[in-house]
Amino acid sequence: MTAIDDTTPMHLRGNGRPVAEELTLTDLKVTGSIPPELDGRYVRNGANPLTGLSDHPFFGDGMVHGVRLRGHGTHPKDLANVQWKDWLTDARKGLGKLRQVQCQRTSVVGVSLGGALALHLAALYPVERAVVYGTPDSTMANRPLLRLAKIASRIIHYSPKIGSDVRDPVARRAHVTYKRIPLRSIAELGKLLEALDARLPRVNAPTLIVQARQDQVIPSQTPQRLAERISG
């Protein structure tokens, strides 16, 4: 981290000083009230370049835009009434906001469900590139759990989350997740993956598919299947 001295621009001092760590904070203390229109997440990405210096507040290394999908980060009951097209709509709106500020080069990045949505976006819109991590494909929709969820969701509304898909114990403790999952949302995930399968050949952007060797959810053959379906 570059030291602050008399020659350091004002936009890199005080609250604008570059930070050396990334934090995900929830349940923050609120003084007053938050307008209901502000429903999402705040991502601080000011003039915080890797070198620690920039000539102008707008001359960072890029712009980060976080998208919170409907039903996520609130309460399981909010997730129970969400359809897969709602998640895609949220992702499309997020990309649309970047286009509104005339971002000339836009890339889409996602993990798991977010990765599937990133591929949906790459199929629907011209993007610079796509990067997806631990992303399932349509074969997961045929898993017994997802097939059962389509039927059982009419009778059983929730299923307790068993275990964790985060292997590292430190990361697992910091991971924010629901303790119970609506069966309907599991069924909607299956529908999203089936719809993605038909769109994958329309992905023309260079795409990086990342898969952990010890992934406990996504089969090791999935990245190859995705790569074979993507034209980019």
PDB file of C-alpha atoms in Angstrom:
ATOM      1  CA  MET A   1       0.000   0.000   0.000  1.00  0.00           C
ATOM      2  CA  THR A   2       1.383   3.383  -0.996  1.00  0.00           C
ATOM      3  CA  ALA A   3       2.088   5.718   1.944  1.00  0.00           C
ATOM      4  CA  ILE A   4       0.102   8.960   2.253  1.00  0.00           C
ATOM      5  CA  ASP A   5       2.199  12.119   1.978  1.00  0.00           C
ATOM      6  CA  ASP A   6       1.769  15.769   0.963  1.00  0.00           C
ATOM      7  CA  THR A   7       1.742  14.866  -2.732  1.00  0.00           C
ATOM      8  CA  THR A   8      -1.121  12.376  -2.361  1.00  0.00           C
ATOM      9  CA  PRO A   9      -4.261  13.599  -4.207  1.00  0.00           C
ATOM     10  CA  MET A  10      -7.121  14.690  -1.955  1.00  0.00           C
ATOM     11  CA  HIS A  11      -9.425  11.960  -3.296  1.00  0.00           C
ATOM     12  CA  LEU A  12      -7.051   9.352  -1.833  1.00  0.00           C
ATOM     13  CA  ARG A  13      -7.095  10.760   1.696  1.00  0.00           C
ATOM     14  CA  GLY A  14      -9.455  10.302   4.631  1.00  0.00           C
ATOM     15  CA  ASN A  15     -12.513   8.242   3.726  1.00  0.00           C
ATOM     16  CA  GLY A  16     -11.197   7.957   0.181  1.00  0.00           C
ATOM     17  CA  ARG A  17      -7.933   6.370   1.251  1.00  0.00           C
ATOM     18  CA  PRO A  18      -7.307   3.010  -0.481  1.00  0.00           C
ATOM     19  CA  VAL A  19      -8.267  -0.021   1.586  1.00  0.00           C
ATOM     20  CA  ALA A  20      -6.192  -3.177   1.855  1.00  0.00           C
ATOM     21  CA  GLU A  21      -8.934  -5.690   2.620  1.00  0.00           C
ATOM     22  CA  GLU A  22     -12.331  -6.766   1.329  1.00  0.00           C
ATOM     23  CA  LEU A  23     -15.192  -6.955   3.833  1.00  0.00           C
ATOM     24  CA  THR A  24     -18.725  -8.306   3.613  1.00  0.00           C
ATOM     25  CA  LEU A  25     -20.725  -6.674   6.416  1.00  0.00           C
ATOM     26  CA  THR A  26     -24.329  -7.383   7.354  1.00  0.00           C
ATOM     27  CA  ASP A  27     -26.716  -6.182  10.082  1.00  0.00           C
ATOM     28  CA  LEU A  28     -25.063  -2.779  10.288  1.00  0.00           C
ATOM     29  CA  LYS A  29     -26.393  -0.191  12.724  1.00  0.00           C
ATOM     30  CA  VAL A  30     -28.735   2.251  11.023  1.00  0.00           C
ATOM     31  CA  THR A  31     -29.329   5.773  12.331  1.00  0.00           C
ATOM     32  CA  GLY A  32     -32.718   6.963  11.123  1.00  0.00           C
ATOM     33  CA  SER A  33     -34.291   4.905   8.363  1.00  0.00           C
ATOM     34  CA  ILE A  34     -33.321   3.531   4.952  1.00  0.00           C
ATOM     35  CA  PRO A  35     -35.643   4.435   2.050  1.00  0.00           C
ATOM     36  CA  PRO A  36     -37.450   1.294   0.843  1.00  0.00           C
ATOM     37  CA  GLU A  37     -36.223   2.024  -2.695  1.00  0.00           C
ATOM     38  CA  LEU A  38     -32.663   1.261  -1.564  1.00  0.00           C
ATOM     39  CA  ASP A  39     -33.035  -2.514  -1.640  1.00  0.00           C
ATOM     40  CA  GLY A  40     -29.774  -4.207  -2.469  1.00  0.00           C
ATOM     41  CA  ARG A  41     -26.125  -4.012  -1.525  1.00  0.00           C
ATOM     42  CA  TYR A  42     -23.550  -1.244  -1.325  1.00  0.00           C
ATOM     43  CA  VAL A  43     -20.202  -1.934  -2.967  1.00  0.00           C
ATOM     44  CA  ARG A  44     -17.377   0.494  -2.214  1.00  0.00           C
ATOM     45  CA  ASN A  45     -15.154   0.683  -5.252  1.00  0.00           C
ATOM     46  CA  GLY A  46     -13.761   4.173  -5.408  1.00  0.00           C
ATOM     47  CA  ALA A  47     -10.309   5.252  -6.559  1.00  0.00           C
ATOM     48  CA  ASN A  48      -8.710   2.135  -5.085  1.00  0.00           C
ATOM     49  CA  PRO A  49      -6.250   0.917  -7.763  1.00  0.00           C
ATOM     50  CA  LEU A  50      -3.771  -1.877  -7.142  1.00  0.00           C
ATOM     51  CA  THR A  51      -0.892   0.607  -7.104  1.00  0.00           C
ATOM     52  CA  GLY A  52      -2.546   2.692  -4.385  1.00  0.00           C
ATOM     53  CA  LEU A  53      -2.461   5.827  -6.574  1.00  0.00           C
ATOM     54  CA  SER A  54      -4.661   7.342  -9.273  1.00  0.00           C
ATOM     55  CA  ASP A  55      -4.771  10.765 -10.896  1.00  0.00           C
ATOM     56  CA  HIS A  56      -8.532  11.210 -10.659  1.00  0.00           C
ATOM     57  CA  PRO A  57     -11.416   9.789  -8.557  1.00  0.00           C
ATOM     58  CA  PHE A  58     -12.852   8.140 -11.688  1.00  0.00           C
ATOM     59  CA  PHE A  59      -9.567   6.603 -12.826  1.00  0.00           C
ATOM     60  CA  GLY A  60      -9.642   3.343 -10.890  1.00  0.00           C
ATOM     61  CA  ASP A  61      -9.047  -0.080 -12.371  1.00  0.00           C
ATOM     62  CA  GLY A  62     -12.734  -0.659 -13.055  1.00  0.00           C
ATOM     63  CA  MET A  63     -16.281  -0.438 -11.754  1.00  0.00           C
ATOM     64  CA  VAL A  64     -17.906  -3.166  -9.698  1.00  0.00           C
ATOM     65  CA  HIS A  65     -21.687  -3.495  -9.662  1.00  0.00           C
ATOM     66  CA  GLY A  66     -23.205  -5.989  -7.232  1.00  0.00           C
ATOM     67  CA  VAL A  67     -26.613  -7.501  -7.926  1.00  0.00           C
ATOM     68  CA  ARG A  68     -28.675  -9.047  -5.153  1.00  0.00           C
ATOM     69  CA  LEU A  69     -31.049 -11.603  -6.549  1.00  0.00           C
ATOM     70  CA  ARG A  70     -34.642 -11.545  -5.395  1.00  0.00           C
ATOM     71  CA  GLY A  71     -35.179 -13.646  -2.283  1.00  0.00           C
ATOM     72  CA  HIS A  72     -31.487 -13.717  -1.380  1.00  0.00           C
ATOM     73  CA  GLY A  73     -29.954 -12.081   1.673  1.00  0.00           C
ATOM     74  CA  THR A  74     -33.268 -11.545   3.458  1.00  0.00           C
ATOM     75  CA  HIS A  75     -35.452 -14.433   4.675  1.00  0.00           C
ATOM     76  CA  PRO A  76     -36.322 -17.891   3.271  1.00  0.00           C
ATOM     77  CA  LYS A  77     -39.986 -16.921   2.906  1.00  0.00           C
ATOM     78  CA  ASP A  78     -38.941 -14.220   0.432  1.00  0.00           C
ATOM     79  CA  LEU A  79     -37.256 -16.878  -1.682  1.00  0.00           C
ATOM     80  CA  ALA A  80     -40.289 -19.169  -1.663  1.00  0.00           C
ATOM     81  CA  ASN A  81     -42.317 -17.053  -4.089  1.00  0.00           C
ATOM     82  CA  VAL A  82     -39.574 -16.222  -6.577  1.00  0.00           C
ATOM     83  CA  GLN A  83     -39.441 -17.706 -10.072  1.00  0.00           C
ATOM     84  CA  TRP A  84     -36.256 -18.254 -12.062  1.00  0.00           C
ATOM     85  CA  LYS A  85     -37.210 -15.512 -14.510  1.00  0.00           C
ATOM     86  CA  ASP A  86     -37.222 -13.066 -11.575  1.00  0.00           C
ATOM     87  CA  TRP A  87     -33.546 -13.850 -10.944  1.00  0.00           C
ATOM     88  CA  LEU A  88     -32.759 -13.336 -14.615  1.00  0.00           C
ATOM     89  CA  THR A  89     -34.675 -10.046 -14.592  1.00  0.00           C
ATOM     90  CA  ASP A  90     -32.598  -8.841 -11.622  1.00  0.00           C
ATOM     91  CA  ALA A  91     -29.381  -9.747 -13.432  1.00  0.00           C
ATOM     92  CA  ARG A  92     -30.549  -8.036 -16.627  1.00  0.00           C
ATOM     93  CA  LYS A  93     -31.394  -4.868 -14.695  1.00  0.00           C
ATOM     94  CA  GLY A  94     -27.928  -4.875 -13.141  1.00  0.00           C
ATOM     95  CA  LEU A  95     -26.290  -5.125 -16.554  1.00  0.00           C
ATOM     96  CA  GLY A  96     -28.645  -2.465 -17.846  1.00  0.00           C
ATOM     97  CA  LYS A  97     -27.506  -0.013 -15.160  1.00  0.00           C
ATOM     98  CA  LEU A  98     -23.915  -0.418 -16.273  1.00  0.00           C
ATOM     99  CA  ARG A  99     -24.936   0.271 -19.852  1.00  0.00           C
ATOM    100  CA  GLN A 100     -26.804   3.394 -18.754  1.00  0.00           C
ATOM    101  CA  VAL A 101     -23.542   4.909 -17.491  1.00  0.00           C
ATOM    102  CA  GLN A 102     -21.986   4.111 -20.881  1.00  0.00           C
ATOM    103  CA  CYS A 103     -19.584   1.384 -19.783  1.00  0.00           C
ATOM    104  CA  GLN A 104     -17.771   0.600 -23.002  1.00  0.00           C
ATOM    105  CA  ARG A 105     -16.570  -2.839 -21.928  1.00  0.00           C
ATOM    106  CA  THR A 106     -18.690  -5.007 -19.663  1.00  0.00           C
ATOM    107  CA  SER A 107     -17.896  -8.475 -18.349  1.00  0.00           C
ATOM    108  CA  VAL A 108     -20.176 -10.806 -16.420  1.00  0.00           C
ATOM    109  CA  VAL A 109     -18.940 -12.914 -13.497  1.00  0.00           C
ATOM    110  CA  GLY A 110     -20.887 -15.291 -11.299  1.00  0.00           C
ATOM    111  CA  VAL A 111     -20.640 -18.170  -8.838  1.00  0.00           C
ATOM    112  CA  SER A 112     -22.995 -21.175  -8.835  1.00  0.00           C
ATOM    113  CA  LEU A 113     -26.482 -19.812  -9.609  1.00  0.00           C
ATOM    114  CA  GLY A 114     -24.825 -16.473 -10.397  1.00  0.00           C
ATOM    115  CA  GLY A 115     -22.614 -18.238 -12.915  1.00  0.00           C
ATOM    116  CA  ALA A 116     -25.641 -19.679 -14.673  1.00  0.00           C
ATOM    117  CA  LEU A 117     -27.177 -16.208 -14.802  1.00  0.00           C
ATOM    118  CA  ALA A 118     -23.919 -14.751 -16.135  1.00  0.00           C
ATOM    119  CA  LEU A 119     -24.061 -17.261 -19.002  1.00  0.00           C
ATOM    120  CA  HIS A 120     -27.689 -16.316 -19.647  1.00  0.00           C
ATOM    121  CA  LEU A 121     -26.601 -12.672 -19.943  1.00  0.00           C
ATOM    122  CA  ALA A 122     -23.677 -13.559 -22.208  1.00  0.00           C
ATOM    123  CA  ALA A 123     -26.131 -15.342 -24.500  1.00  0.00           C
ATOM    124  CA  LEU A 124     -28.597 -12.449 -24.557  1.00  0.00           C
ATOM    125  CA  TYR A 125     -26.236  -9.439 -24.726  1.00  0.00           C
ATOM    126  CA  PRO A 126     -22.835  -8.578 -26.212  1.00  0.00           C
ATOM    127  CA  VAL A 127     -20.316  -8.699 -23.347  1.00  0.00           C
ATOM    128  CA  GLU A 128     -16.533  -8.496 -23.287  1.00  0.00           C
ATOM    129  CA  ARG A 129     -16.110 -11.833 -21.533  1.00  0.00           C
ATOM    130  CA  ALA A 130     -17.713 -14.185 -19.036  1.00  0.00           C
ATOM    131  CA  VAL A 131     -16.154 -15.818 -15.979  1.00  0.00           C
ATOM    132  CA  VAL A 132     -18.094 -18.462 -14.065  1.00  0.00           C
ATOM    133  CA  TYR A 133     -17.158 -20.429 -10.958  1.00  0.00           C
ATOM    134  CA  GLY A 134     -18.680 -23.699  -9.786  1.00  0.00           C
ATOM    135  CA  THR A 135     -21.549 -23.363 -12.234  1.00  0.00           C
ATOM    136  CA  PRO A 136     -24.061 -26.205 -12.725  1.00  0.00           C
ATOM    137  CA  ASP A 137     -25.496 -27.288 -16.054  1.00  0.00           C
ATOM    138  CA  SER A 138     -28.790 -28.828 -17.108  1.00  0.00           C
ATOM    139  CA  THR A 139     -27.776 -32.322 -15.951  1.00  0.00           C
ATOM    140  CA  MET A 140     -28.288 -31.116 -12.380  1.00  0.00           C
ATOM    141  CA  ALA A 141     -31.970 -30.576 -13.192  1.00  0.00           C
ATOM    142  CA  ASN A 142     -32.241 -34.347 -13.579  1.00  0.00           C
ATOM    143  CA  ARG A 143     -30.850 -35.075 -10.136  1.00  0.00           C
ATOM    144  CA  PRO A 144     -33.309 -36.900  -7.863  1.00  0.00           C
ATOM    145  CA  LEU A 145     -33.430 -33.971  -5.405  1.00  0.00           C
ATOM    146  CA  LEU A 146     -34.476 -31.444  -8.044  1.00  0.00           C
ATOM    147  CA  ARG A 147     -36.942 -33.816  -9.671  1.00  0.00           C
ATOM    148  CA  LEU A 148     -38.466 -34.593  -6.270  1.00  0.00           C
ATOM    149  CA  ALA A 149     -38.600 -30.890  -5.392  1.00  0.00           C
ATOM    150  CA  LYS A 150     -40.916 -30.203  -8.339  1.00  0.00           C
ATOM    151  CA  ILE A 151     -43.478 -32.614  -6.900  1.00  0.00           C
ATOM    152  CA  ALA A 152     -42.917 -32.243  -3.165  1.00  0.00           C
ATOM    153  CA  SER A 153     -42.992 -28.425  -3.199  1.00  0.00           C
ATOM    154  CA  ARG A 154     -46.775 -28.572  -3.483  1.00  0.00           C
ATOM    155  CA  ILE A 155     -46.951 -30.275  -0.083  1.00  0.00           C
ATOM    156  CA  ILE A 156     -43.664 -29.576   1.717  1.00  0.00           C
ATOM    157  CA  HIS A 157     -42.628 -25.954   1.579  1.00  0.00           C
ATOM    158  CA  TYR A 158     -39.153 -26.028   3.138  1.00  0.00           C
ATOM    159  CA  SER A 159     -36.242 -28.394   3.500  1.00  0.00           C
ATOM    160  CA  PRO A 160     -33.493 -27.917   6.106  1.00  0.00           C
ATOM    161  CA  LYS A 161     -30.111 -27.204   4.586  1.00  0.00           C
ATOM    162  CA  ILE A 162     -27.919 -30.196   5.291  1.00  0.00           C
ATOM    163  CA  GLY A 163     -24.223 -29.475   5.634  1.00  0.00           C
ATOM    164  CA  SER A 164     -22.375 -26.824   3.682  1.00  0.00           C
ATOM    165  CA  ASP A 165     -20.907 -26.628   0.194  1.00  0.00           C
ATOM    166  CA  VAL A 166     -18.014 -24.522   1.571  1.00  0.00           C
ATOM    167  CA  ARG A 167     -15.110 -26.795   2.476  1.00  0.00           C
ATOM    168  CA  ASP A 168     -12.769 -24.355   4.242  1.00  0.00           C
ATOM    169  CA  PRO A 169     -13.886 -24.002   7.908  1.00  0.00           C
ATOM    170  CA  VAL A 170     -12.910 -20.322   8.148  1.00  0.00           C
ATOM    171  CA  ALA A 171     -14.789 -19.433   4.961  1.00  0.00           C
ATOM    172  CA  ARG A 172     -17.733 -21.579   6.090  1.00  0.00           C
ATOM    173  CA  ARG A 173     -18.130 -19.588   9.312  1.00  0.00           C
ATOM    174  CA  ALA A 174     -18.139 -16.304   7.344  1.00  0.00           C
ATOM    175  CA  HIS A 175     -20.544 -17.610   4.710  1.00  0.00           C
ATOM    176  CA  VAL A 176     -24.039 -16.105   5.006  1.00  0.00           C
ATOM    177  CA  THR A 177     -26.687 -18.680   4.107  1.00  0.00           C
ATOM    178  CA  TYR A 178     -30.223 -19.789   4.941  1.00  0.00           C
ATOM    179  CA  LYS A 179     -30.740 -22.673   7.368  1.00  0.00           C
ATOM    180  CA  ARG A 180     -33.751 -23.878   5.387  1.00  0.00           C
ATOM    181  CA  ILE A 181     -34.424 -23.771   1.656  1.00  0.00           C
ATOM    182  CA  PRO A 182     -37.833 -23.509  -0.063  1.00  0.00           C
ATOM    183  CA  LEU A 183     -38.369 -26.575  -2.216  1.00  0.00           C
ATOM    184  CA  ARG A 184     -39.982 -24.388  -4.835  1.00  0.00           C
ATOM    185  CA  SER A 185     -36.747 -22.424  -5.282  1.00  0.00           C
ATOM    186  CA  ILE A 186     -34.870 -25.691  -5.852  1.00  0.00           C
ATOM    187  CA  ALA A 187     -37.374 -26.560  -8.565  1.00  0.00           C
ATOM    188  CA  GLU A 188     -36.947 -23.074 -10.093  1.00  0.00           C
ATOM    189  CA  LEU A 189     -33.191 -23.636 -10.235  1.00  0.00           C
ATOM    190  CA  GLY A 190     -33.838 -26.709 -12.349  1.00  0.00           C
ATOM    191  CA  LYS A 191     -35.974 -24.675 -14.748  1.00  0.00           C
ATOM    192  CA  LEU A 192     -33.284 -21.993 -15.025  1.00  0.00           C
ATOM    193  CA  LEU A 193     -30.653 -24.601 -15.921  1.00  0.00           C
ATOM    194  CA  GLU A 194     -32.884 -26.225 -18.528  1.00  0.00           C
ATOM    195  CA  ALA A 195     -33.479 -22.827 -20.147  1.00  0.00           C
ATOM    196  CA  LEU A 196     -29.746 -22.105 -20.065  1.00  0.00           C
ATOM    197  CA  ASP A 197     -28.947 -25.289 -21.963  1.00  0.00           C
ATOM    198  CA  ALA A 198     -30.826 -23.992 -25.001  1.00  0.00           C
ATOM    199  CA  ARG A 199     -29.021 -20.628 -24.842  1.00  0.00           C
ATOM    200  CA  LEU A 200     -25.431 -21.800 -24.369  1.00  0.00           C
ATOM    201  CA  PRO A 201     -24.684 -22.027 -28.124  1.00  0.00           C
ATOM    202  CA  ARG A 202     -25.472 -18.300 -28.344  1.00  0.00           C
ATOM    203  CA  VAL A 203     -22.627 -17.377 -25.970  1.00  0.00           C
ATOM    204  CA  ASN A 204     -20.017 -15.813 -28.270  1.00  0.00           C
ATOM    205  CA  ALA A 205     -17.844 -14.048 -25.677  1.00  0.00           C
ATOM    206  CA  PRO A 206     -14.580 -15.621 -24.476  1.00  0.00           C
ATOM    207  CA  THR A 207     -15.581 -17.611 -21.414  1.00  0.00           C
ATOM    208  CA  LEU A 208     -13.492 -18.849 -18.494  1.00  0.00           C
ATOM    209  CA  ILE A 209     -15.000 -21.747 -16.552  1.00  0.00           C
ATOM    210  CA  VAL A 210     -13.452 -22.325 -13.118  1.00  0.00           C
ATOM    211  CA  GLN A 211     -14.069 -25.466 -11.102  1.00  0.00           C
ATOM    212  CA  ALA A 212     -12.527 -26.427  -7.753  1.00  0.00           C
ATOM    213  CA  ARG A 213     -10.952 -29.880  -7.577  1.00  0.00           C
ATOM    214  CA  GLN A 214     -12.782 -30.554  -4.328  1.00  0.00           C
ATOM    215  CA  ASP A 215     -16.156 -29.062  -5.268  1.00  0.00           C
ATOM    216  CA  GLN A 216     -18.748 -30.918  -3.213  1.00  0.00           C
ATOM    217  CA  VAL A 217     -21.758 -29.993  -5.368  1.00  0.00           C
ATOM    218  CA  ILE A 218     -20.831 -29.637  -9.040  1.00  0.00           C
ATOM    219  CA  PRO A 219     -19.579 -32.815 -10.792  1.00  0.00           C
ATOM    220  CA  SER A 220     -16.072 -32.612 -12.238  1.00  0.00           C
ATOM    221  CA  GLN A 221     -17.398 -33.258 -15.764  1.00  0.00           C
ATOM    222  CA  THR A 222     -19.612 -30.166 -15.756  1.00  0.00           C
ATOM    223  CA  PRO A 223     -17.023 -27.586 -16.976  1.00  0.00           C
ATOM    224  CA  GLN A 224     -16.253 -29.728 -20.025  1.00  0.00           C
ATOM    225  CA  ARG A 225     -19.948 -30.106 -20.847  1.00  0.00           C
ATOM    226  CA  LEU A 226     -20.451 -26.334 -20.576  1.00  0.00           C
ATOM    227  CA  ALA A 227     -17.390 -25.630 -22.721  1.00  0.00           C
ATOM    228  CA  GLU A 228     -18.609 -27.967 -25.447  1.00  0.00           C
ATOM    229  CA  ARG A 229     -21.980 -26.191 -25.584  1.00  0.00           C
ATOM    230  CA  ILE A 230     -20.538 -22.656 -25.653  1.00  0.00           C
ATOM    231  CA  SER A 231     -19.561 -21.298 -29.040  1.00  0.00           C
ATOM    232  CA  GLY A 232     -17.251 -18.596 -27.590  1.00  0.00           C
TER     233      GLY A 232
END
